[in-house]
PDB file of N, CA and C in Angstrom:
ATOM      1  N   UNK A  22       6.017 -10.680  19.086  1.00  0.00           N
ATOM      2  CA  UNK A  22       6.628  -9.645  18.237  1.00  0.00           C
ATOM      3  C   UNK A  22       6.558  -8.295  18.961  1.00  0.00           C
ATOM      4  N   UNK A  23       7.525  -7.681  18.692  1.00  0.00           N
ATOM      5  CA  UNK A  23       7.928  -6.435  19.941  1.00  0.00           C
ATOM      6  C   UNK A  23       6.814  -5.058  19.196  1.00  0.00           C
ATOM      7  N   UNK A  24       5.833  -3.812  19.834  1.00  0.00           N
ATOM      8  CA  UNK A  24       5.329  -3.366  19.282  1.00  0.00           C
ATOM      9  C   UNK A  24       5.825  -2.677  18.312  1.00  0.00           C
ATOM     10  N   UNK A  25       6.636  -2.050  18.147  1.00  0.00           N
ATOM     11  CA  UNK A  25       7.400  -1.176  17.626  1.00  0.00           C
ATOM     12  C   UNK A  25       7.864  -1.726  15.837  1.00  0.00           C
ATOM     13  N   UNK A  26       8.257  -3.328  16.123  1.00  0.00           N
ATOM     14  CA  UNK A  26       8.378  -4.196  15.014  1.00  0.00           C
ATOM     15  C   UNK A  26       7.175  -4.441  14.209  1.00  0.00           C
ATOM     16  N   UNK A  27       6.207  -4.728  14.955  1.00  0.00           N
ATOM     17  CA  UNK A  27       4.541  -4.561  14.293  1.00  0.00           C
ATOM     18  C   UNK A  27       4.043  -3.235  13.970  1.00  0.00           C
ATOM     19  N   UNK A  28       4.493  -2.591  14.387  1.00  0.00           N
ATOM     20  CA  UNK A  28       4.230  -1.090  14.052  1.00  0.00           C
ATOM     21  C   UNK A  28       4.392  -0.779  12.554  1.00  0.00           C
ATOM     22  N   UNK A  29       6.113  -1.124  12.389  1.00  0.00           N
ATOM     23  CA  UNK A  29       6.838  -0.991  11.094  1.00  0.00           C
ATOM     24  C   UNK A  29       6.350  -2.036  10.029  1.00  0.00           C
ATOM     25  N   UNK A  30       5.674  -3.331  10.066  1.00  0.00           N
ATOM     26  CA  UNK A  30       5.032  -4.140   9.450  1.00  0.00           C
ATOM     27  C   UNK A  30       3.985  -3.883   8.851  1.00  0.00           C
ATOM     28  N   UNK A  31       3.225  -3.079   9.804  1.00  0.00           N
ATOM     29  CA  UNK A  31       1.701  -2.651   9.401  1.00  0.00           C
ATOM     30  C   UNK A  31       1.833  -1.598   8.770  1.00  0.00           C
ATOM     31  N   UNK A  32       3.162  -0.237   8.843  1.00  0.00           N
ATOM     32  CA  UNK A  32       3.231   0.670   8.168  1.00  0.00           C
ATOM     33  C   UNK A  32       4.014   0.488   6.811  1.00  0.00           C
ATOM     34  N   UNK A  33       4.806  -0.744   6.509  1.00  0.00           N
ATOM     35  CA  UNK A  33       4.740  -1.104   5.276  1.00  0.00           C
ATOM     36  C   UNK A  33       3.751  -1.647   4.388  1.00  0.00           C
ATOM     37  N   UNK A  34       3.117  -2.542   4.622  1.00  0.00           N
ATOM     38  CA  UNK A  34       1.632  -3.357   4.373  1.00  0.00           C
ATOM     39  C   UNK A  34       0.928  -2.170   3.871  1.00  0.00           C
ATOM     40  N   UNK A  35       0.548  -0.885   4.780  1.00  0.00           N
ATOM     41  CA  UNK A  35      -0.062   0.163   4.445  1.00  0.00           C
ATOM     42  C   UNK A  35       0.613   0.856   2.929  1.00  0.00           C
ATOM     43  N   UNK A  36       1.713   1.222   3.319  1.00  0.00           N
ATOM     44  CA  UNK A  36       2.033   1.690   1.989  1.00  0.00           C
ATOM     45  C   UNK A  36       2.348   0.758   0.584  1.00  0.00           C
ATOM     46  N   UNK A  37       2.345  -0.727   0.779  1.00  0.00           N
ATOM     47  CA  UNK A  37       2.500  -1.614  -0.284  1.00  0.00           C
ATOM     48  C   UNK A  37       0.632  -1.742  -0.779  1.00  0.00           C
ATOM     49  N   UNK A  38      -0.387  -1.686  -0.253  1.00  0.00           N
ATOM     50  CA  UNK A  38      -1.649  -1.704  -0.053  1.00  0.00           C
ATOM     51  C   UNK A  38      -1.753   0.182  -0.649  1.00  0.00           C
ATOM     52  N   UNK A  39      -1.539   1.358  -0.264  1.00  0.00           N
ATOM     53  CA  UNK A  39      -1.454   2.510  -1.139  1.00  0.00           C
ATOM     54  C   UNK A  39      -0.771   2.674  -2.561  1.00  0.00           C
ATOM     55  N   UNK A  40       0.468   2.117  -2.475  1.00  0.00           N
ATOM     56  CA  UNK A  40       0.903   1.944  -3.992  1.00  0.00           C
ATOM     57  C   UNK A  40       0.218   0.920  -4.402  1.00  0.00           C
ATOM     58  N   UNK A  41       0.047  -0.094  -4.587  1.00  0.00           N
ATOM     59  CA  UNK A  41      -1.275  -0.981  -5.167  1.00  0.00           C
ATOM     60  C   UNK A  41      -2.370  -0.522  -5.832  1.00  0.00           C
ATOM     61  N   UNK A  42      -2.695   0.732  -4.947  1.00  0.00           N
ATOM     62  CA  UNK A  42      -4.199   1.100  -4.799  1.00  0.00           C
ATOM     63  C   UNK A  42      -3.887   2.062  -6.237  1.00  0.00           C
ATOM     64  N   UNK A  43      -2.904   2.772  -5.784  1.00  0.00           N
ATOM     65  CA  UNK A  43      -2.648   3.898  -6.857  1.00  0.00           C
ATOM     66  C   UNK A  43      -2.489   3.527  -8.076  1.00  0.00           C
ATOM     67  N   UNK A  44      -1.444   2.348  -8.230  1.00  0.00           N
ATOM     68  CA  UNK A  44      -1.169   2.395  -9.863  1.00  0.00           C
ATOM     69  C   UNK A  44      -2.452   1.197 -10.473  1.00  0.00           C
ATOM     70  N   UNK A  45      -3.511   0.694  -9.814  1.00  0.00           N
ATOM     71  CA  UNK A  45      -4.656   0.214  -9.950  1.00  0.00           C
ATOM     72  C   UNK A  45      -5.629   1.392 -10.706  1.00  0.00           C
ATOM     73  N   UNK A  46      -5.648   2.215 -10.143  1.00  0.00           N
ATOM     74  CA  UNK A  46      -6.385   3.609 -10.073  1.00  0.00           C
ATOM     75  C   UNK A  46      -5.962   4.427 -11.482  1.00  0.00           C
ATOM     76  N   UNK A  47      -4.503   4.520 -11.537  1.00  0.00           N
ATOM     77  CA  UNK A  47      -3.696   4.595 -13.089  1.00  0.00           C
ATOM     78  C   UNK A  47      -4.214   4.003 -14.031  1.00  0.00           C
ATOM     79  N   UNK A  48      -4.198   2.638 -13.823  1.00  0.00           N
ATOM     80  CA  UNK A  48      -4.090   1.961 -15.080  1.00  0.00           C
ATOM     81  C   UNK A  48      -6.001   2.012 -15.415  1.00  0.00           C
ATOM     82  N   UNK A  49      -6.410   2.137 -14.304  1.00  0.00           N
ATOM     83  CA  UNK A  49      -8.546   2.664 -14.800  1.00  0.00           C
ATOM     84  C   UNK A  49      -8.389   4.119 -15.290  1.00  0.00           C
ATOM     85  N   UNK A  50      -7.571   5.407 -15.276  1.00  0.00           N
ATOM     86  CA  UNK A  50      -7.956   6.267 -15.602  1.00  0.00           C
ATOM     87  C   UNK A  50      -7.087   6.295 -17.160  1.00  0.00           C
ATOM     88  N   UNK A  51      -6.324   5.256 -17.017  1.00  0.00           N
ATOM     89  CA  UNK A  51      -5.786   5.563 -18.934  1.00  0.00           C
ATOM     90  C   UNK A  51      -6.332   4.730 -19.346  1.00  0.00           C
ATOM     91  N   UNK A  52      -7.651   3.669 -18.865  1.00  0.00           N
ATOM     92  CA  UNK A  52      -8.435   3.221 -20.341  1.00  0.00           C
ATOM     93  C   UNK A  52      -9.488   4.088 -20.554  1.00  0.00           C
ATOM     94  N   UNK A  53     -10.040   4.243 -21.415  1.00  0.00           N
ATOM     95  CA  UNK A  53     -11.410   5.288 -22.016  1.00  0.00           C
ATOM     96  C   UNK A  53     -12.324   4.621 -21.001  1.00  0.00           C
TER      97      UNK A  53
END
């Protein structure tokens, strides 16, 4: 796999793994 293609893989992963994280993080700060 060419680097550049793994590059863009890992920098999606990252942001599918940050939105994850976030609306995880949401849904703990709207229960009491």
């Amino acid at each position: 796999m060419p680097l550049a293609q793994r590059a863009a893989s890992c920098l999606h992963c990252a942001v599918a793994v940050t939105l994850a994280g976030a609306m995880h993080g949401n849904e703990l700060l709207r229960k009491p």
